[in-house]
Amino acid sequence: MSDDAFNIEGADRPGRWVVTCDHATNIVPDWVNGGDLGLPTADMGRHIAYDIGALGVARGLGAALDSPVVSSRFSRLVIDPNRGEQDPTLLMRLYDGTLIPGNRHADEGDLTTRLERLYRPYHDAIARTVESRDRPVYCAIHSFTPQLRGRPLRPWEIAVLYAEDARLAASVVQACREEGWLTGDNQPYTGKLPADSVDRHAIQRGHPNILIELRQDLIETPEQQADWAGRLAPLLQRVLDASTL
């Protein structure tokens, strides 16, 4: 199922998992500044516009886990679906040292339109998908840049993020490290982001959850994305099966 704001792949799959990809694409809808935020093509291909490689991993995971995948169809620079509606970074005017010209003069009316046409329909799609599962398990897939401007290189291959509910995450961190993967435990980001997608659709509802970040240079190609999905899926299912969740 597709909409301007989201895509649902495998809605009829029977698995417990709900796989999401908040920053799946760098698409700017035509009705937003004529489909142009004023950035060069090179910048729209950077991590500031979307999570490079994450969608391919999410789709591979969903297929391997026989579970649905919900992904966004708009750039995080248009509006960031992984932020609460009151978060000041919901609509970015400056990101990793890059000015976003198309957002510079965006007003409350522009924000409301983007909320109503993109952000809320996307979250409604996730909510419906979660509600369709018996004992859902929420898995958000993201990717991180190897290096922010002026910052040190990030050594982690994979990161597992979580907030207060570490029921699933703690075991996944251990399992990843047993595989020999250099694994960040709430690094390079923390999972404690109130009103983000995981908080909204899983934590507040008591569902087991995990947010996985992969380093972008490791998932640039379809082959790399398929490889990581193929390794992650059995690990995640094994951890879930060994738990009481």
PDB file of C-alpha atoms in Angstrom:
ATOM      1  CA  MET A   1       0.000   0.000   0.000  1.00  0.00           C
ATOM      2  CA  SER A   2       1.357   3.396  -0.991  1.00  0.00           C
ATOM      3  CA  ASP A   3       0.408   6.976  -0.213  1.00  0.00           C
ATOM      4  CA  ASP A   4       2.162  10.286  -0.823  1.00  0.00           C
ATOM      5  CA  ALA A   5       3.379  10.136   2.773  1.00  0.00           C
ATOM      6  CA  PHE A   6       4.158   6.460   3.308  1.00  0.00           C
ATOM      7  CA  ASN A   7       4.531   2.984   1.899  1.00  0.00           C
ATOM      8  CA  ILE A   8       3.490  -0.258   3.588  1.00  0.00           C
ATOM      9  CA  GLU A   9       5.125  -3.410   2.310  1.00  0.00           C
ATOM     10  CA  GLY A  10       3.849  -6.809   3.397  1.00  0.00           C
ATOM     11  CA  ALA A  11       0.797  -5.640   5.330  1.00  0.00           C
ATOM     12  CA  ASP A  12      -0.581  -9.194   5.246  1.00  0.00           C
ATOM     13  CA  ARG A  13       2.570 -10.852   6.521  1.00  0.00           C
ATOM     14  CA  PRO A  14       1.842 -12.696   9.778  1.00  0.00           C
ATOM     15  CA  GLY A  15       5.006 -11.932  11.762  1.00  0.00           C
ATOM     16  CA  ARG A  16       4.975 -10.058  15.072  1.00  0.00           C
ATOM     17  CA  TRP A  17       7.543  -7.505  13.994  1.00  0.00           C
ATOM     18  CA  VAL A  18       6.678  -4.052  12.703  1.00  0.00           C
ATOM     19  CA  VAL A  19       9.718  -2.716  10.855  1.00  0.00           C
ATOM     20  CA  THR A  20       9.810   1.029  10.201  1.00  0.00           C
ATOM     21  CA  CYS A  21      12.090   3.353   8.274  1.00  0.00           C
ATOM     22  CA  ASP A  22      11.468   6.976   9.233  1.00  0.00           C
ATOM     23  CA  HIS A  23      14.166   8.490   7.018  1.00  0.00           C
ATOM     24  CA  ALA A  24      13.761   6.232   4.002  1.00  0.00           C
ATOM     25  CA  THR A  25      14.047   8.721   1.152  1.00  0.00           C
ATOM     26  CA  ASN A  26      15.188  12.174   0.059  1.00  0.00           C
ATOM     27  CA  ILE A  27      11.984  12.973  -1.864  1.00  0.00           C
ATOM     28  CA  VAL A  28      10.687  16.543  -1.680  1.00  0.00           C
ATOM     29  CA  PRO A  29       6.997  16.651  -2.727  1.00  0.00           C
ATOM     30  CA  ASP A  30       6.183  18.971  -5.628  1.00  0.00           C
ATOM     31  CA  TRP A  31       3.940  21.098  -3.428  1.00  0.00           C
ATOM     32  CA  VAL A  32       6.871  21.963  -1.137  1.00  0.00           C
ATOM     33  CA  ASN A  33       8.743  24.814  -2.847  1.00  0.00           C
ATOM     34  CA  GLY A  34       8.081  23.193  -6.212  1.00  0.00           C
ATOM     35  CA  GLY A  35       9.873  20.045  -5.062  1.00  0.00           C
ATOM     36  CA  ASP A  36      13.107  21.902  -4.354  1.00  0.00           C
ATOM     37  CA  LEU A  37      14.562  22.911  -0.980  1.00  0.00           C
ATOM     38  CA  GLY A  38      17.266  24.937  -2.693  1.00  0.00           C
ATOM     39  CA  LEU A  39      20.060  22.463  -2.025  1.00  0.00           C
ATOM     40  CA  PRO A  40      22.490  21.067  -4.608  1.00  0.00           C
ATOM     41  CA  THR A  41      21.926  17.487  -5.720  1.00  0.00           C
ATOM     42  CA  ALA A  42      25.039  16.446  -3.807  1.00  0.00           C
ATOM     43  CA  ASP A  43      23.595  17.717  -0.529  1.00  0.00           C
ATOM     44  CA  MET A  44      20.267  15.982  -1.166  1.00  0.00           C
ATOM     45  CA  GLY A  45      22.265  12.774  -1.469  1.00  0.00           C
ATOM     46  CA  ARG A  46      23.903  13.228   1.928  1.00  0.00           C
ATOM     47  CA  HIS A  47      22.835  11.977   5.329  1.00  0.00           C
ATOM     48  CA  ILE A  48      21.162  15.303   6.064  1.00  0.00           C
ATOM     49  CA  ALA A  49      18.355  14.458   3.613  1.00  0.00           C
ATOM     50  CA  TYR A  50      17.764  10.778   4.434  1.00  0.00           C
ATOM     51  CA  ASP A  51      19.253   7.690   6.057  1.00  0.00           C
ATOM     52  CA  ILE A  52      21.418   6.237   3.309  1.00  0.00           C
ATOM     53  CA  GLY A  53      20.887   2.496   2.868  1.00  0.00           C
ATOM     54  CA  ALA A  54      18.315   2.159   5.634  1.00  0.00           C
ATOM     55  CA  LEU A  55      15.313   1.425   3.414  1.00  0.00           C
ATOM     56  CA  GLY A  56      16.994  -1.519   1.710  1.00  0.00           C
ATOM     57  CA  VAL A  57      17.903  -3.013   5.077  1.00  0.00           C
ATOM     58  CA  ALA A  58      14.388  -2.451   6.422  1.00  0.00           C
ATOM     59  CA  ARG A  59      12.797  -4.128   3.410  1.00  0.00           C
ATOM     60  CA  GLY A  60      15.159  -7.068   3.646  1.00  0.00           C
ATOM     61  CA  LEU A  61      14.446  -7.457   7.349  1.00  0.00           C
ATOM     62  CA  GLY A  62      10.705  -7.318   6.837  1.00  0.00           C
ATOM     63  CA  ALA A  63      10.843 -10.023   4.182  1.00  0.00           C
ATOM     64  CA  ALA A  64      13.120 -12.258   6.258  1.00  0.00           C
ATOM     65  CA  LEU A  65      10.997 -11.813   9.398  1.00  0.00           C
ATOM     66  CA  ASP A  66       7.757 -12.237   7.407  1.00  0.00           C
ATOM     67  CA  SER A  67       6.583  -8.939   8.859  1.00  0.00           C
ATOM     68  CA  PRO A  68       5.348  -5.593   7.492  1.00  0.00           C
ATOM     69  CA  VAL A  69       7.551  -2.609   6.712  1.00  0.00           C
ATOM     70  CA  VAL A  70       6.293   0.976   6.988  1.00  0.00           C
ATOM     71  CA  SER A  71       8.489   3.628   5.384  1.00  0.00           C
ATOM     72  CA  SER A  72       8.230   7.355   4.798  1.00  0.00           C
ATOM     73  CA  ARG A  73       8.068   8.875   1.316  1.00  0.00           C
ATOM     74  CA  PHE A  74       9.437  12.321   2.124  1.00  0.00           C
ATOM     75  CA  SER A  75      12.802  13.736   3.135  1.00  0.00           C
ATOM     76  CA  ARG A  76      13.546  14.412   6.773  1.00  0.00           C
ATOM     77  CA  LEU A  77      14.392  17.964   5.627  1.00  0.00           C
ATOM     78  CA  VAL A  78      10.751  18.534   4.655  1.00  0.00           C
ATOM     79  CA  ILE A  79       9.629  17.453   8.111  1.00  0.00           C
ATOM     80  CA  ASP A  80      11.270  14.932  10.418  1.00  0.00           C
ATOM     81  CA  PRO A  81       8.903  12.078  11.297  1.00  0.00           C
ATOM     82  CA  ASN A  82      11.226  10.917  14.070  1.00  0.00           C
ATOM     83  CA  ARG A  83      10.496  13.979  16.190  1.00  0.00           C
ATOM     84  CA  GLY A  84       7.534  14.972  18.322  1.00  0.00           C
ATOM     85  CA  GLU A  85       5.223  17.645  16.955  1.00  0.00           C
ATOM     86  CA  GLN A  86       6.535  20.161  19.487  1.00  0.00           C
ATOM     87  CA  ASP A  87      10.214  19.358  18.931  1.00  0.00           C
ATOM     88  CA  PRO A  88      12.185  22.422  17.736  1.00  0.00           C
ATOM     89  CA  THR A  89      14.103  20.205  15.277  1.00  0.00           C
ATOM     90  CA  LEU A  90      10.924  19.021  13.562  1.00  0.00           C
ATOM     91  CA  LEU A  91      11.647  21.388  10.668  1.00  0.00           C
ATOM     92  CA  MET A  92      15.355  22.006  10.239  1.00  0.00           C
ATOM     93  CA  ARG A  93      16.788  25.246   8.887  1.00  0.00           C
ATOM     94  CA  LEU A  94      20.405  24.234   9.510  1.00  0.00           C
ATOM     95  CA  TYR A  95      21.681  20.659   9.517  1.00  0.00           C
ATOM     96  CA  ASP A  96      25.289  19.546  10.059  1.00  0.00           C
ATOM     97  CA  GLY A  97      26.569  22.942   8.950  1.00  0.00           C
ATOM     98  CA  THR A  98      24.339  23.151   5.863  1.00  0.00           C
ATOM     99  CA  LEU A  99      21.658  25.827   5.520  1.00  0.00           C
ATOM    100  CA  ILE A 100      18.333  24.588   4.135  1.00  0.00           C
ATOM    101  CA  PRO A 101      17.174  27.495   1.931  1.00  0.00           C
ATOM    102  CA  GLY A 102      13.685  26.104   1.334  1.00  0.00           C
ATOM    103  CA  ASN A 103      13.017  26.038   5.070  1.00  0.00           C
ATOM    104  CA  ARG A 104      14.528  29.406   5.878  1.00  0.00           C
ATOM    105  CA  HIS A 105      11.250  31.304   5.650  1.00  0.00           C
ATOM    106  CA  ALA A 106       8.870  28.427   6.419  1.00  0.00           C
ATOM    107  CA  ASP A 107       6.112  29.655   8.723  1.00  0.00           C
ATOM    108  CA  GLU A 108       3.494  28.034  10.950  1.00  0.00           C
ATOM    109  CA  GLY A 109       1.206  27.570   7.960  1.00  0.00           C
ATOM    110  CA  ASP A 110       3.898  25.651   6.084  1.00  0.00           C
ATOM    111  CA  LEU A 111       4.580  23.510   9.132  1.00  0.00           C
ATOM    112  CA  THR A 112       0.884  22.744   9.607  1.00  0.00           C
ATOM    113  CA  THR A 113       0.520  21.717   5.963  1.00  0.00           C
ATOM    114  CA  ARG A 114       3.500  19.383   6.184  1.00  0.00           C
ATOM    115  CA  LEU A 115       2.160  17.902   9.408  1.00  0.00           C
ATOM    116  CA  GLU A 116      -1.256  17.280   7.905  1.00  0.00           C
ATOM    117  CA  ARG A 117      -0.134  15.952   4.526  1.00  0.00           C
ATOM    118  CA  LEU A 118       2.967  13.977   5.466  1.00  0.00           C
ATOM    119  CA  TYR A 119       3.845  13.568   9.129  1.00  0.00           C
ATOM    120  CA  ARG A 120       0.451  12.587  10.529  1.00  0.00           C
ATOM    121  CA  PRO A 121      -0.561  10.218   7.705  1.00  0.00           C
ATOM    122  CA  TYR A 122       2.779   8.437   8.099  1.00  0.00           C
ATOM    123  CA  HIS A 123       2.290   7.982  11.821  1.00  0.00           C
ATOM    124  CA  ASP A 124      -1.314   6.921  11.316  1.00  0.00           C
ATOM    125  CA  ALA A 125      -0.047   4.197   8.976  1.00  0.00           C
ATOM    126  CA  ILE A 126       2.405   2.968  11.606  1.00  0.00           C
ATOM    127  CA  ALA A 127      -0.283   3.012  14.293  1.00  0.00           C
ATOM    128  CA  ARG A 128      -2.666   0.956  12.148  1.00  0.00           C
ATOM    129  CA  THR A 129       0.066  -1.553  11.370  1.00  0.00           C
ATOM    130  CA  VAL A 130       1.050  -1.933  15.018  1.00  0.00           C
ATOM    131  CA  GLU A 131      -2.589  -2.363  16.016  1.00  0.00           C
ATOM    132  CA  SER A 132      -2.994  -5.105  13.400  1.00  0.00           C
ATOM    133  CA  ARG A 133      -0.376  -7.294  15.105  1.00  0.00           C
ATOM    134  CA  ASP A 134      -0.884  -9.734  17.939  1.00  0.00           C
ATOM    135  CA  ARG A 135       1.825  -8.871  20.510  1.00  0.00           C
ATOM    136  CA  PRO A 136       3.733  -6.513  18.189  1.00  0.00           C
ATOM    137  CA  VAL A 137       7.476  -5.980  18.379  1.00  0.00           C
ATOM    138  CA  TYR A 138       8.654  -2.617  17.057  1.00  0.00           C
ATOM    139  CA  CYS A 139      11.917  -2.379  15.112  1.00  0.00           C
ATOM    140  CA  ALA A 140      13.033   0.996  13.723  1.00  0.00           C
ATOM    141  CA  ILE A 141      15.829   0.998  11.151  1.00  0.00           C
ATOM    142  CA  HIS A 142      18.097   4.011  10.723  1.00  0.00           C
ATOM    143  CA  SER A 143      21.626   4.696   9.513  1.00  0.00           C
ATOM    144  CA  PHE A 144      24.320   7.089  10.674  1.00  0.00           C
ATOM    145  CA  THR A 145      27.046   8.963   8.850  1.00  0.00           C
ATOM    146  CA  PRO A 146      30.603   7.787   9.538  1.00  0.00           C
ATOM    147  CA  GLN A 147      31.556  11.344  10.470  1.00  0.00           C
ATOM    148  CA  LEU A 148      29.760  14.594  11.196  1.00  0.00           C
ATOM    149  CA  ARG A 149      31.526  17.746  10.050  1.00  0.00           C
ATOM    150  CA  GLY A 150      34.362  18.637  12.392  1.00  0.00           C
ATOM    151  CA  ARG A 151      33.765  15.573  14.560  1.00  0.00           C
ATOM    152  CA  PRO A 152      35.800  12.391  15.099  1.00  0.00           C
ATOM    153  CA  LEU A 153      35.214   9.301  12.989  1.00  0.00           C
ATOM    154  CA  ARG A 154      32.579   6.984  14.385  1.00  0.00           C
ATOM    155  CA  PRO A 155      33.981   3.479  14.815  1.00  0.00           C
ATOM    156  CA  TRP A 156      30.758   1.538  15.380  1.00  0.00           C
ATOM    157  CA  GLU A 157      29.416  -0.716  12.636  1.00  0.00           C
ATOM    158  CA  ILE A 158      25.997  -1.004  14.209  1.00  0.00           C
ATOM    159  CA  ALA A 159      24.255   0.751  17.077  1.00  0.00           C
ATOM    160  CA  VAL A 160      21.361  -0.333  19.260  1.00  0.00           C
ATOM    161  CA  LEU A 161      19.339   2.484  20.780  1.00  0.00           C
ATOM    162  CA  TYR A 162      16.728   2.328  23.511  1.00  0.00           C
ATOM    163  CA  ALA A 163      15.155   4.387  26.282  1.00  0.00           C
ATOM    164  CA  GLU A 164      13.929   2.996  29.590  1.00  0.00           C
ATOM    165  CA  ASP A 165      12.665  -0.242  28.040  1.00  0.00           C
ATOM    166  CA  ALA A 166      15.795  -2.298  27.340  1.00  0.00           C
ATOM    167  CA  ARG A 167      14.079  -5.692  27.478  1.00  0.00           C
ATOM    168  CA  LEU A 168      14.930  -6.479  23.874  1.00  0.00           C
ATOM    169  CA  ALA A 169      17.814  -4.091  23.269  1.00  0.00           C
ATOM    170  CA  ALA A 170      20.163  -5.390  25.973  1.00  0.00           C
ATOM    171  CA  SER A 171      20.059  -8.905  24.558  1.00  0.00           C
ATOM    172  CA  VAL A 172      20.489  -7.641  20.994  1.00  0.00           C
ATOM    173  CA  VAL A 173      23.576  -5.637  21.986  1.00  0.00           C
ATOM    174  CA  GLN A 174      25.075  -8.767  23.525  1.00  0.00           C
ATOM    175  CA  ALA A 175      24.190 -10.891  20.499  1.00  0.00           C
ATOM    176  CA  CYS A 176      25.695  -8.357  18.080  1.00  0.00           C
ATOM    177  CA  ARG A 177      28.930  -8.260  20.050  1.00  0.00           C
ATOM    178  CA  GLU A 178      29.056 -12.048  20.092  1.00  0.00           C
ATOM    179  CA  GLU A 179      28.924 -11.873  16.286  1.00  0.00           C
ATOM    180  CA  GLY A 180      32.057  -9.729  16.444  1.00  0.00           C
ATOM    181  CA  TRP A 181      30.343  -6.538  15.299  1.00  0.00           C
ATOM    182  CA  LEU A 182      31.602  -3.272  16.766  1.00  0.00           C
ATOM    183  CA  THR A 183      28.339  -2.332  18.456  1.00  0.00           C
ATOM    184  CA  GLY A 184      27.297   0.971  19.974  1.00  0.00           C
ATOM    185  CA  ASP A 185      25.162   0.709  23.102  1.00  0.00           C
ATOM    186  CA  ASN A 186      23.110   3.916  22.884  1.00  0.00           C
ATOM    187  CA  GLN A 187      25.946   5.350  20.787  1.00  0.00           C
ATOM    188  CA  PRO A 188      26.460   7.463  18.694  1.00  0.00           C
ATOM    189  CA  TYR A 189      22.973   8.573  19.729  1.00  0.00           C
ATOM    190  CA  THR A 190      20.744   7.857  22.684  1.00  0.00           C
ATOM    191  CA  GLY A 191      17.346   6.263  22.285  1.00  0.00           C
ATOM    192  CA  LYS A 192      15.914   8.623  24.887  1.00  0.00           C
ATOM    193  CA  LEU A 193      14.053  10.988  22.587  1.00  0.00           C
ATOM    194  CA  PRO A 194      10.572  11.733  23.957  1.00  0.00           C
ATOM    195  CA  ALA A 195       7.780  11.609  21.351  1.00  0.00           C
ATOM    196  CA  ASP A 196       9.978  10.048  18.666  1.00  0.00           C
ATOM    197  CA  SER A 197       8.559   7.172  16.627  1.00  0.00           C
ATOM    198  CA  VAL A 198       9.640   4.408  19.000  1.00  0.00           C
ATOM    199  CA  ASP A 199       8.339   6.297  22.016  1.00  0.00           C
ATOM    200  CA  ARG A 200       5.050   7.094  20.336  1.00  0.00           C
ATOM    201  CA  HIS A 201       4.221   3.686  18.869  1.00  0.00           C
ATOM    202  CA  ALA A 202       5.963   1.251  21.212  1.00  0.00           C
ATOM    203  CA  ILE A 203       7.168   2.592  24.548  1.00  0.00           C
ATOM    204  CA  GLN A 204       3.968   4.442  25.408  1.00  0.00           C
ATOM    205  CA  ARG A 205       2.005   1.290  24.581  1.00  0.00           C
ATOM    206  CA  GLY A 206       4.255  -1.177  26.369  1.00  0.00           C
ATOM    207  CA  HIS A 207       5.419  -2.996  23.225  1.00  0.00           C
ATOM    208  CA  PRO A 208       8.917  -4.498  23.035  1.00  0.00           C
ATOM    209  CA  ASN A 209      11.068  -2.274  20.862  1.00  0.00           C
ATOM    210  CA  ILE A 210      14.468  -1.611  19.403  1.00  0.00           C
ATOM    211  CA  LEU A 211      16.071   1.034  17.206  1.00  0.00           C
ATOM    212  CA  ILE A 212      18.951  -0.154  15.057  1.00  0.00           C
ATOM    213  CA  GLU A 213      21.425   2.183  13.357  1.00  0.00           C
ATOM    214  CA  LEU A 214      23.904   0.963  10.742  1.00  0.00           C
ATOM    215  CA  ARG A 215      26.914   2.936   9.561  1.00  0.00           C
ATOM    216  CA  GLN A 216      26.156   4.277   6.119  1.00  0.00           C
ATOM    217  CA  ASP A 217      29.389   3.292   4.390  1.00  0.00           C
ATOM    218  CA  LEU A 218      28.589  -0.345   5.234  1.00  0.00           C
ATOM    219  CA  ILE A 219      25.165  -0.316   3.537  1.00  0.00           C
ATOM    220  CA  GLU A 220      25.696   1.828   0.451  1.00  0.00           C
ATOM    221  CA  THR A 221      24.897  -0.879  -2.117  1.00  0.00           C
ATOM    222  CA  PRO A 222      21.889  -3.205  -2.469  1.00  0.00           C
ATOM    223  CA  GLU A 223      24.239  -6.134  -1.902  1.00  0.00           C
ATOM    224  CA  GLN A 224      25.496  -4.694   1.382  1.00  0.00           C
ATOM    225  CA  GLN A 225      21.950  -3.928   2.499  1.00  0.00           C
ATOM    226  CA  ALA A 226      20.818  -7.473   1.728  1.00  0.00           C
ATOM    227  CA  ASP A 227      23.836  -8.875   3.554  1.00  0.00           C
ATOM    228  CA  TRP A 228      23.128  -6.929   6.739  1.00  0.00           C
ATOM    229  CA  ALA A 229      19.421  -7.743   6.620  1.00  0.00           C
ATOM    230  CA  GLY A 230      20.279 -11.404   6.149  1.00  0.00           C
ATOM    231  CA  ARG A 231      22.532 -11.400   9.193  1.00  0.00           C
ATOM    232  CA  LEU A 232      20.308  -9.275  11.406  1.00  0.00           C
ATOM    233  CA  ALA A 233      17.007 -11.055  10.838  1.00  0.00           C
ATOM    234  CA  PRO A 234      17.945 -14.431  12.368  1.00  0.00           C
ATOM    235  CA  LEU A 235      19.749 -12.690  15.223  1.00  0.00           C
ATOM    236  CA  LEU A 236      16.692 -10.593  16.087  1.00  0.00           C
ATOM    237  CA  GLN A 237      14.333 -13.541  15.829  1.00  0.00           C
ATOM    238  CA  ARG A 238      16.633 -15.718  17.922  1.00  0.00           C
ATOM    239  CA  VAL A 239      16.775 -13.091  20.672  1.00  0.00           C
ATOM    240  CA  LEU A 240      13.006 -12.659  20.621  1.00  0.00           C
ATOM    241  CA  ASP A 241      12.364 -16.413  20.700  1.00  0.00           C
ATOM    242  CA  ALA A 242      14.689 -16.808  23.694  1.00  0.00           C
ATOM    243  CA  SER A 243      12.849 -14.102  25.618  1.00  0.00           C
ATOM    244  CA  THR A 244       9.500 -14.046  27.388  1.00  0.00           C
ATOM    245  CA  LEU A 245       8.344 -11.007  25.420  1.00  0.00           C
TER     246      LEU A 245
END
